[in-house]
PDB file of C-alpha atoms in Angstrom:
ATOM      1  CA  MET A 226      46.142 -28.331   1.661  1.00  0.00           C
ATOM      2  CA  THR A 227      42.585 -28.644   0.689  1.00  0.00           C
ATOM      3  CA  VAL A 228      40.212 -26.034   2.130  1.00  0.00           C
ATOM      4  CA  ILE A 229      36.683 -27.381   2.832  1.00  0.00           C
ATOM      5  CA  THR A 230      34.055 -24.517   2.718  1.00  0.00           C
ATOM      6  CA  ALA A 231      30.676 -24.765   4.166  1.00  0.00           C
ATOM      7  CA  PRO A 232      27.972 -24.962   1.623  1.00  0.00           C
ATOM      8  CA  GLU A 233      26.018 -21.964   0.961  1.00  0.00           C
ATOM      9  CA  LYS A 234      22.570 -21.848   2.563  1.00  0.00           C
ATOM     10  CA  LYS A 235      19.817 -21.598  -0.098  1.00  0.00           C
ATOM     11  CA  SER A 236      16.671 -19.688   0.381  1.00  0.00           C
ATOM     12  CA  ALA A 237      13.828 -22.127   1.529  1.00  0.00           C
ATOM     13  CA  GLN A 238      11.612 -20.648  -1.029  1.00  0.00           C
ATOM     14  CA  PRO A 239      12.466 -19.047  -4.475  1.00  0.00           C
ATOM     15  CA  PRO A 240      11.661 -15.288  -4.794  1.00  0.00           C
ATOM     16  CA  GLY A 241       8.935 -15.981  -7.363  1.00  0.00           C
ATOM     17  CA  ARG A 242       7.061 -18.376  -5.085  1.00  0.00           C
ATOM     18  CA  ARG A 243       7.352 -15.885  -2.094  1.00  0.00           C
ATOM     19  CA  GLY A 244       5.993 -13.104  -4.368  1.00  0.00           C
ATOM     20  CA  GLY A 245       2.994 -15.348  -5.471  1.00  0.00           C
ATOM     21  CA  ARG A 246       2.077 -16.258  -2.087  1.00  0.00           C
ATOM     22  CA  SER A 247       2.181 -12.634  -0.940  1.00  0.00           C
ATOM     23  CA  ALA A 248      -0.052 -11.605  -3.828  1.00  0.00           C
ATOM     24  CA  ALA A 249      -2.412 -14.562  -2.976  1.00  0.00           C
ATOM     25  CA  ARG A 250      -2.529 -13.391   0.692  1.00  0.00           C
ATOM     26  CA  SER A 251      -3.252  -9.853  -0.289  1.00  0.00           C
ATOM     27  CA  LEU A 252      -6.084 -10.994  -2.564  1.00  0.00           C
ATOM     28  CA  VAL A 253      -7.532 -13.233   0.246  1.00  0.00           C
ATOM     29  CA  LEU A 254      -7.352 -10.313   2.723  1.00  0.00           C
ATOM     30  CA  GLY A 255      -9.002  -7.959   0.313  1.00  0.00           C
ATOM     31  CA  LEU A 256     -11.906 -10.315  -0.437  1.00  0.00           C
ATOM     32  CA  VAL A 257     -12.411 -10.797   3.396  1.00  0.00           C
ATOM     33  CA  ALA A 258     -12.508  -7.074   3.931  1.00  0.00           C
ATOM     34  CA  LEU A 259     -14.968  -6.741   1.127  1.00  0.00           C
ATOM     35  CA  VAL A 260     -17.326  -9.299   2.446  1.00  0.00           C
ATOM     36  CA  PHE A 261     -17.065  -7.842   5.937  1.00  0.00           C
ATOM     37  CA  GLY A 262     -17.735  -4.343   4.661  1.00  0.00           C
ATOM     38  CA  LEU A 263     -20.878  -5.713   2.891  1.00  0.00           C
ATOM     39  CA  VAL A 264     -22.116  -7.472   5.898  1.00  0.00           C
ATOM     40  CA  VAL A 265     -21.669  -4.280   8.076  1.00  0.00           C
ATOM     41  CA  TRP A 266     -23.453  -2.320   5.424  1.00  0.00           C
ATOM     42  CA  ALA A 267     -26.349  -4.703   5.240  1.00  0.00           C
ATOM     43  CA  LEU A 268     -26.796  -4.849   8.903  1.00  0.00           C
ATOM     44  CA  ALA A 269     -26.575  -0.941   9.089  1.00  0.00           C
ATOM     45  CA  SER A 270     -29.206  -0.549   6.384  1.00  0.00           C
ATOM     46  CA  ARG A 271     -31.646  -2.431   8.626  1.00  0.00           C
ATOM     47  CA  GLY A 272     -31.229  -0.003  11.546  1.00  0.00           C
ATOM     48  CA  VAL A 273     -30.730   3.285   9.746  1.00  0.00           C
ATOM     49  CA  GLU A 274     -33.809   4.793   8.074  1.00  0.00           C
ATOM     50  CA  HIS A 275     -33.295   5.730   4.349  1.00  0.00           C
ATOM     51  CA  LEU A 276     -30.013   3.982   4.165  1.00  0.00           C
ATOM     52  CA  PRO A 277     -30.230   1.649   1.011  1.00  0.00           C
ATOM     53  CA  GLY A 278     -28.611  -1.823   1.424  1.00  0.00           C
ATOM     54  CA  PRO A 279     -26.215  -3.477  -0.856  1.00  0.00           C
ATOM     55  CA  ALA A 280     -28.900  -5.362  -2.940  1.00  0.00           C
ATOM     56  CA  GLY A 281     -30.813  -2.170  -3.588  1.00  0.00           C
ATOM     57  CA  VAL A 282     -27.762  -0.381  -4.675  1.00  0.00           C
ATOM     58  CA  ALA A 283     -26.635  -3.200  -6.784  1.00  0.00           C
ATOM     59  CA  THR A 284     -30.153  -3.134  -8.591  1.00  0.00           C
ATOM     60  CA  GLU A 285     -29.858   0.524  -9.165  1.00  0.00           C
ATOM     61  CA  ALA A 286     -26.269   0.236 -10.632  1.00  0.00           C
ATOM     62  CA  GLY A 287     -27.541  -2.448 -12.886  1.00  0.00           C
ATOM     63  CA  ARG A 288     -30.324  -0.045 -14.218  1.00  0.00           C
ATOM     64  CA  MET A 289     -27.864   2.808 -14.661  1.00  0.00           C
ATOM     65  CA  ILE A 290     -25.352   0.644 -16.523  1.00  0.00           C
ATOM     66  CA  SER A 291     -28.147  -0.749 -18.919  1.00  0.00           C
ATOM     67  CA  ASP A 292     -29.254   2.938 -19.491  1.00  0.00           C
ATOM     68  CA  GLY A 293     -25.760   4.053 -20.207  1.00  0.00           C
ATOM     69  CA  MET A 294     -26.182   6.664 -17.548  1.00  0.00           C
ATOM     70  CA  LEU A 295     -23.404   5.470 -15.289  1.00  0.00           C
ATOM     71  CA  PHE A 296     -20.944   4.939 -18.105  1.00  0.00           C
ATOM     72  CA  ASP A 297     -21.425   8.476 -19.442  1.00  0.00           C
ATOM     73  CA  ASP A 298     -21.043  10.097 -16.007  1.00  0.00           C
ATOM     74  CA  ALA A 299     -18.047   8.176 -15.141  1.00  0.00           C
ATOM     75  CA  LEU A 300     -16.314   8.964 -18.506  1.00  0.00           C
ATOM     76  CA  ALA A 301     -17.114  12.610 -18.196  1.00  0.00           C
ATOM     77  CA  SER A 302     -15.607  12.753 -14.545  1.00  0.00           C
ATOM     78  CA  LEU A 303     -12.702  10.569 -15.554  1.00  0.00           C
ATOM     79  CA  ARG A 304     -11.961  12.803 -18.556  1.00  0.00           C
ATOM     80  CA  ARG A 305     -11.848  15.799 -16.370  1.00  0.00           C
ATOM     81  CA  VAL A 306      -9.856  14.278 -13.739  1.00  0.00           C
ATOM     82  CA  PHE A 307      -7.168  12.851 -16.139  1.00  0.00           C
ATOM     83  CA  THR A 308      -6.915  16.168 -18.052  1.00  0.00           C
ATOM     84  CA  GLY A 309      -6.406  18.376 -14.930  1.00  0.00           C
ATOM     85  CA  PHE A 310      -4.206  15.709 -13.326  1.00  0.00           C
ATOM     86  CA  ALA A 311      -1.937  15.334 -16.358  1.00  0.00           C
ATOM     87  CA  LEU A 312      -1.562  19.031 -16.855  1.00  0.00           C
ATOM     88  CA  GLY A 313      -0.775  19.514 -13.090  1.00  0.00           C
ATOM     89  CA  VAL A 314       1.897  16.944 -13.072  1.00  0.00           C
ATOM     90  CA  VAL A 315       3.551  17.889 -16.323  1.00  0.00           C
ATOM     91  CA  LEU A 316       3.870  21.502 -14.944  1.00  0.00           C
ATOM     92  CA  ALA A 317       4.610  20.610 -11.415  1.00  0.00           C
ATOM     93  CA  VAL A 318       7.726  18.423 -11.982  1.00  0.00           C
ATOM     94  CA  PRO A 319       9.887  20.888 -13.816  1.00  0.00           C
ATOM     95  CA  VAL A 320       8.735  23.762 -11.478  1.00  0.00           C
ATOM     96  CA  GLY A 321       9.654  21.576  -8.440  1.00  0.00           C
ATOM     97  CA  PHE A 322      13.005  20.658 -10.040  1.00  0.00           C
ATOM     98  CA  LEU A 323      13.703  24.272 -10.771  1.00  0.00           C
ATOM     99  CA  MET A 324      12.989  25.258  -7.186  1.00  0.00           C
ATOM    100  CA  GLY A 325      15.053  22.512  -5.763  1.00  0.00           C
ATOM    101  CA  TRP A 326      18.234  22.879  -7.946  1.00  0.00           C
ATOM    102  CA  TYR A 327      18.483  26.626  -8.265  1.00  0.00           C
ATOM    103  CA  PRO A 328      18.286  28.621  -4.909  1.00  0.00           C
ATOM    104  CA  VAL A 329      17.495  31.778  -6.789  1.00  0.00           C
ATOM    105  CA  ALA A 330      14.383  30.192  -8.429  1.00  0.00           C
ATOM    106  CA  ARG A 331      13.407  28.671  -5.035  1.00  0.00           C
ATOM    107  CA  GLY A 332      13.392  32.116  -3.384  1.00  0.00           C
ATOM    108  CA  LEU A 333      11.285  33.611  -6.099  1.00  0.00           C
ATOM    109  CA  ILE A 334       8.726  30.866  -6.513  1.00  0.00           C
ATOM    110  CA  GLU A 335       8.403  29.177  -3.272  1.00  0.00           C
ATOM    111  CA  PRO A 336       6.451  31.985  -1.500  1.00  0.00           C
ATOM    112  CA  TYR A 337       3.764  31.904  -4.202  1.00  0.00           C
ATOM    113  CA  ILE A 338       3.589  28.082  -3.839  1.00  0.00           C
ATOM    114  CA  GLN A 339       3.306  28.047  -0.191  1.00  0.00           C
ATOM    115  CA  PHE A 340       0.697  30.862  -0.316  1.00  0.00           C
ATOM    116  CA  PHE A 341      -1.583  29.300  -2.909  1.00  0.00           C
ATOM    117  CA  ARG A 342      -0.990  25.837  -1.341  1.00  0.00           C
ATOM    118  CA  THR A 343      -3.045  26.957   1.887  1.00  0.00           C
ATOM    119  CA  ILE A 344      -5.997  27.942  -0.369  1.00  0.00           C
ATOM    120  CA  PRO A 345      -8.294  24.974  -1.090  1.00  0.00           C
ATOM    121  CA  PRO A 346      -9.002  24.535  -4.819  1.00  0.00           C
ATOM    122  CA  LEU A 347     -12.550  24.294  -3.894  1.00  0.00           C
ATOM    123  CA  ALA A 348     -12.437  27.908  -2.619  1.00  0.00           C
ATOM    124  CA  LEU A 349     -11.465  29.136  -6.081  1.00  0.00           C
ATOM    125  CA  ILE A 350     -14.520  27.584  -7.757  1.00  0.00           C
ATOM    126  CA  PRO A 351     -16.682  30.611  -7.663  1.00  0.00           C
ATOM    127  CA  LEU A 352     -13.844  32.835  -8.954  1.00  0.00           C
ATOM    128  CA  ALA A 353     -13.057  30.347 -11.710  1.00  0.00           C
ATOM    129  CA  ILE A 354     -16.708  30.335 -12.897  1.00  0.00           C
ATOM    130  CA  VAL A 355     -16.842  34.098 -12.837  1.00  0.00           C
ATOM    131  CA  LEU A 356     -13.542  34.553 -14.906  1.00  0.00           C
ATOM    132  CA  MET A 357     -13.840  31.409 -17.132  1.00  0.00           C
ATOM    133  CA  GLY A 358     -17.566  30.757 -17.404  1.00  0.00           C
ATOM    134  CA  ILE A 359     -19.461  27.513 -16.705  1.00  0.00           C
ATOM    135  CA  GLY A 360     -17.879  25.311 -19.313  1.00  0.00           C
ATOM    136  CA  GLU A 361     -15.172  22.594 -18.958  1.00  0.00           C
ATOM    137  CA  THR A 362     -12.379  25.218 -18.412  1.00  0.00           C
ATOM    138  CA  PRO A 363     -13.065  26.220 -14.790  1.00  0.00           C
ATOM    139  CA  LYS A 364     -13.629  22.502 -13.810  1.00  0.00           C
ATOM    140  CA  ILE A 365     -10.306  21.416 -15.320  1.00  0.00           C
ATOM    141  CA  PHE A 366      -8.552  24.299 -13.854  1.00  0.00           C
ATOM    142  CA  VAL A 367      -9.325  23.696 -10.271  1.00  0.00           C
ATOM    143  CA  ILE A 368      -8.458  20.063 -10.754  1.00  0.00           C
ATOM    144  CA  PHE A 369      -5.293  21.082 -12.338  1.00  0.00           C
ATOM    145  CA  LEU A 370      -4.545  23.214  -9.164  1.00  0.00           C
ATOM    146  CA  ALA A 371      -5.274  20.344  -6.861  1.00  0.00           C
ATOM    147  CA  ALA A 372      -2.697  18.067  -8.649  1.00  0.00           C
ATOM    148  CA  PHE A 373      -0.125  20.888  -9.215  1.00  0.00           C
ATOM    149  CA  MET A 374       0.178  21.912  -5.526  1.00  0.00           C
ATOM    150  CA  SER A 375       0.597  18.408  -4.356  1.00  0.00           C
ATOM    151  CA  CYS A 376       3.187  17.387  -7.041  1.00  0.00           C
ATOM    152  CA  VAL A 377       5.203  20.490  -7.093  1.00  0.00           C
ATOM    153  CA  VAL A 378       5.970  20.217  -3.244  1.00  0.00           C
ATOM    154  CA  ALA A 379       6.803  16.590  -3.618  1.00  0.00           C
ATOM    155  CA  ALA A 380       9.190  17.139  -6.590  1.00  0.00           C
ATOM    156  CA  PHE A 381      10.772  20.200  -4.744  1.00  0.00           C
ATOM    157  CA  GLN A 382      11.309  17.935  -1.608  1.00  0.00           C
ATOM    158  CA  GLY A 383      12.676  15.278  -3.642  1.00  0.00           C
ATOM    159  CA  VAL A 384      15.409  17.216  -5.038  1.00  0.00           C
ATOM    160  CA  VAL A 385      16.388  18.937  -1.744  1.00  0.00           C
ATOM    161  CA  ASP A 386      16.505  15.518   0.019  1.00  0.00           C
ATOM    162  CA  VAL A 387      19.021  13.986  -2.498  1.00  0.00           C
ATOM    163  CA  ASP A 388      22.020  12.652  -0.662  1.00  0.00           C
ATOM    164  CA  ARG A 389      24.826  15.188  -1.063  1.00  0.00           C
ATOM    165  CA  THR A 390      27.353  12.409  -0.855  1.00  0.00           C
ATOM    166  CA  LEU A 391      26.014  11.089  -4.147  1.00  0.00           C
ATOM    167  CA  ILE A 392      26.295  14.488  -5.788  1.00  0.00           C
ATOM    168  CA  ASN A 393      29.802  15.173  -4.532  1.00  0.00           C
ATOM    169  CA  ALA A 394      30.982  11.639  -5.502  1.00  0.00           C
ATOM    170  CA  ALA A 395      29.704  12.291  -9.030  1.00  0.00           C
ATOM    171  CA  ARG A 396      31.415  15.635  -9.225  1.00  0.00           C
ATOM    172  CA  VAL A 397      34.747  13.935  -8.015  1.00  0.00           C
ATOM    173  CA  LEU A 398      34.384  11.408 -10.896  1.00  0.00           C
ATOM    174  CA  GLY A 399      34.121  14.305 -13.293  1.00  0.00           C
ATOM    175  CA  ALA A 400      30.296  14.298 -14.025  1.00  0.00           C
ATOM    176  CA  SER A 401      28.948  17.591 -15.395  1.00  0.00           C
ATOM    177  CA  ASP A 402      25.850  19.168 -13.845  1.00  0.00           C
ATOM    178  CA  ARG A 403      23.613  17.787 -16.635  1.00  0.00           C
ATOM    179  CA  THR A 404      24.818  14.350 -15.929  1.00  0.00           C
ATOM    180  CA  ILE A 405      24.430  14.684 -12.156  1.00  0.00           C
ATOM    181  CA  PHE A 406      20.825  15.900 -12.686  1.00  0.00           C
ATOM    182  CA  LEU A 407      19.843  13.129 -15.046  1.00  0.00           C
ATOM    183  CA  LYS A 408      21.523  10.250 -13.428  1.00  0.00           C
ATOM    184  CA  VAL A 409      21.412  11.097  -9.696  1.00  0.00           C
ATOM    185  CA  VAL A 410      18.820  13.814  -8.953  1.00  0.00           C
ATOM    186  CA  ILE A 411      15.956  12.629 -11.238  1.00  0.00           C
ATOM    187  CA  PRO A 412      16.157   8.790 -10.009  1.00  0.00           C
ATOM    188  CA  ALA A 413      16.534   9.898  -6.372  1.00  0.00           C
ATOM    189  CA  SER A 414      13.486  12.222  -6.636  1.00  0.00           C
ATOM    190  CA  THR A 415      11.279   9.734  -8.414  1.00  0.00           C
ATOM    191  CA  PRO A 416       9.753   8.176  -5.284  1.00  0.00           C
ATOM    192  CA  PHE A 417       8.934  11.580  -3.940  1.00  0.00           C
ATOM    193  CA  ILE A 418       7.266  12.532  -7.196  1.00  0.00           C
ATOM    194  CA  LEU A 419       5.165   9.443  -7.382  1.00  0.00           C
ATOM    195  CA  VAL A 420       4.007   9.781  -3.776  1.00  0.00           C
ATOM    196  CA  GLY A 421       3.035  13.383  -4.629  1.00  0.00           C
ATOM    197  CA  MET A 422       1.130  12.076  -7.704  1.00  0.00           C
ATOM    198  CA  ARG A 423      -0.786   9.674  -5.564  1.00  0.00           C
ATOM    199  CA  ILE A 424      -1.818  12.305  -3.121  1.00  0.00           C
ATOM    200  CA  GLY A 425      -2.702  14.750  -5.991  1.00  0.00           C
ATOM    201  CA  LEU A 426      -4.849  12.142  -7.641  1.00  0.00           C
ATOM    202  CA  GLY A 427      -6.996  11.914  -4.442  1.00  0.00           C
ATOM    203  CA  SER A 428      -7.266  15.595  -4.274  1.00  0.00           C
ATOM    204  CA  CYS A 429      -8.273  15.635  -8.014  1.00  0.00           C
ATOM    205  CA  TRP A 430     -11.213  13.265  -7.368  1.00  0.00           C
ATOM    206  CA  ALA A 431     -12.330  15.260  -4.272  1.00  0.00           C
ATOM    207  CA  THR A 432     -12.223  18.494  -6.310  1.00  0.00           C
ATOM    208  CA  VAL A 433     -14.049  17.047  -9.441  1.00  0.00           C
ATOM    209  CA  VAL A 434     -16.986  16.254  -7.368  1.00  0.00           C
ATOM    210  CA  ALA A 435     -17.395  19.718  -5.999  1.00  0.00           C
ATOM    211  CA  ALA A 436     -16.658  21.325  -9.579  1.00  0.00           C
ATOM    212  CA  GLU A 437     -19.491  19.226 -11.129  1.00  0.00           C
ATOM    213  CA  LEU A 438     -21.952  20.496  -8.506  1.00  0.00           C
ATOM    214  CA  ILE A 439     -22.133  23.764 -10.425  1.00  0.00           C
ATOM    215  CA  GLY A 440     -22.741  24.239 -14.078  1.00  0.00           C
ATOM    216  CA  ALA A 441     -22.283  20.540 -15.196  1.00  0.00           C
ATOM    217  CA  GLN A 442     -24.729  18.457 -17.206  1.00  0.00           C
ATOM    218  CA  GLU A 443     -23.067  15.202 -16.746  1.00  0.00           C
ATOM    219  CA  GLY A 444     -20.491  13.507 -14.342  1.00  0.00           C
ATOM    220  CA  LEU A 445     -20.604  11.561 -11.067  1.00  0.00           C
ATOM    221  CA  GLY A 446     -20.742  14.731  -8.984  1.00  0.00           C
ATOM    222  CA  TYR A 447     -23.592  16.071 -11.069  1.00  0.00           C
ATOM    223  CA  ARG A 448     -25.456  12.717 -10.689  1.00  0.00           C
ATOM    224  CA  MET A 449     -25.112  12.887  -6.972  1.00  0.00           C
ATOM    225  CA  GLN A 450     -26.509  16.408  -6.794  1.00  0.00           C
ATOM    226  CA  ASN A 451     -29.418  15.462  -9.179  1.00  0.00           C
ATOM    227  CA  ALA A 452     -30.075  12.403  -7.217  1.00  0.00           C
ATOM    228  CA  SER A 453     -30.259  14.345  -3.920  1.00  0.00           C
ATOM    229  CA  THR A 454     -32.827  16.616  -5.291  1.00  0.00           C
ATOM    230  CA  TYR A 455     -35.092  13.751  -5.915  1.00  0.00           C
ATOM    231  CA  TYR A 456     -34.027  11.921  -2.716  1.00  0.00           C
ATOM    232  CA  LEU A 457     -32.596   8.997  -4.784  1.00  0.00           C
ATOM    233  CA  MET A 458     -30.348   7.563  -2.121  1.00  0.00           C
ATOM    234  CA  SER A 459     -29.423   4.384  -4.027  1.00  0.00           C
ATOM    235  CA  GLN A 460     -28.320   6.541  -7.028  1.00  0.00           C
ATOM    236  CA  ILE A 461     -26.041   8.601  -4.717  1.00  0.00           C
ATOM    237  CA  PHE A 462     -24.477   5.367  -3.425  1.00  0.00           C
ATOM    238  CA  VAL A 463     -23.911   4.200  -6.942  1.00  0.00           C
ATOM    239  CA  ALA A 464     -22.036   7.363  -7.809  1.00  0.00           C
ATOM    240  CA  LEU A 465     -20.009   7.239  -4.581  1.00  0.00           C
ATOM    241  CA  ILE A 466     -18.969   3.704  -5.286  1.00  0.00           C
ATOM    242  CA  ALA A 467     -18.028   4.396  -8.763  1.00  0.00           C
ATOM    243  CA  ILE A 468     -15.711   7.356  -7.615  1.00  0.00           C
ATOM    244  CA  GLY A 469     -14.049   5.129  -5.095  1.00  0.00           C
ATOM    245  CA  VAL A 470     -13.492   2.257  -7.694  1.00  0.00           C
ATOM    246  CA  LEU A 471     -12.181   4.636 -10.269  1.00  0.00           C
ATOM    247  CA  GLY A 472      -9.908   6.373  -7.806  1.00  0.00           C
ATOM    248  CA  LEU A 473      -8.687   2.978  -6.470  1.00  0.00           C
ATOM    249  CA  VAL A 474      -7.824   1.656  -9.933  1.00  0.00           C
ATOM    250  CA  MET A 475      -5.904   4.837 -10.840  1.00  0.00           C
ATOM    251  CA  ASP A 476      -4.035   4.712  -7.472  1.00  0.00           C
ATOM    252  CA  ARG A 477      -3.037   1.055  -8.045  1.00  0.00           C
ATOM    253  CA  LEU A 478      -1.680   1.873 -11.470  1.00  0.00           C
ATOM    254  CA  LEU A 479       0.368   4.614  -9.953  1.00  0.00           C
ATOM    255  CA  LEU A 480       1.601   2.250  -7.299  1.00  0.00           C
ATOM    256  CA  ARG A 481       2.580  -0.393  -9.985  1.00  0.00           C
ATOM    257  CA  ALA A 482       4.392   2.337 -11.738  1.00  0.00           C
ATOM    258  CA  GLU A 483       6.068   3.427  -8.516  1.00  0.00           C
ATOM    259  CA  ARG A 484       7.389  -0.171  -7.891  1.00  0.00           C
ATOM    260  CA  ARG A 485       8.671  -0.535 -11.449  1.00  0.00           C
ATOM    261  CA  LEU A 486      10.502   2.776 -11.360  1.00  0.00           C
ATOM    262  CA  THR A 487      11.920   2.416  -7.917  1.00  0.00           C
ATOM    263  CA  ASN A 488      12.705  -1.241  -7.721  1.00  0.00           C
ATOM    264  CA  TRP A 489      16.291  -0.340  -6.665  1.00  0.00           C
ATOM    265  CA  GLN A 490      14.933   0.656  -3.286  1.00  0.00           C
ATOM    266  CA  GLU A 491      14.883  -1.585  -0.349  1.00  0.00           C
ATOM    267  CA  ARG A 492      11.454  -2.582   0.650  1.00  0.00           C
ATOM    268  CA  ARG A 493       9.987  -4.302   3.808  1.00  0.00           C
TER     269      ARG A 493
END
C-alpha cells in the first residue's frame, strides 16, 4: 500500500532574503532617527542661547579635521581606551573563571571584587595621580579598573549560571574537568563575558574623559576642557560627537563578535 505524505511546507522567504530585509529596515530606521535628531537639535539651537546648531558644529568639525587636531585627539583617547580595556578584559576573564569554578578562590577574591566595584574609578584618579604621576600610567590604570570590574563580574556570573545538567551529562560520558571547562563552561559563559565587555567599554569611555581632564596634553576629554575655558561650544560638541561615534563603532564590533561567537543561541 502506498502512503501519500503531505508535501513539506517551505518557508515563504529564504533566510538570506529575510536577513537582508531586516538589515535594510534597521538602516532605514537608523537614518530616520538621525534626521529626526538633527531636526530637533536645529530647532533647539534657535531657542536656547549659546547652543550651537548642526551647521556650526559641522563647520567646526571640518576645521578641526583639516588642522589634524580632531584626528590627534581621537587617536590619543582611542589608544588609552583600547589599552586599558584590553588589559582589563585579559585579566578579568581568568579571574572570573577562577572565582566561578573554585569555591575557595571565590571566597578569597569575591569580597575584594565587590568592595572595589562599589568605588567609582573616577574617585581613584587623584590617588592614581599622586602614586603614579601625571603621565599615561594613571589614565590607563583607571580605565583598566573600569573594564576589569565589569568583565570580572560578568565572567564569574557566566560560570556560575552554567546549566549543571550539561556538566553532569559530560561527567557521565567520561569527560575530564579540563574537557568540561573547555567544551561546556567556556562556550556557555561567552555571552555573559561579551555583555560584560560591552558594559565595560562604555565605562572606559566615561572614565577616559574624566582622566584626560587632569594632566593631559591631548585627547577628546582634554579638548573639551580646553574649549570650555575659552567658551568654544562648537568644539565641545565636536568632541562629544567624536566620543559617541567611536564608542558606537567599538560597541557594534563587539556586537558582531557576539553574534558570531554565540550563533548557537536562539534569538528573537
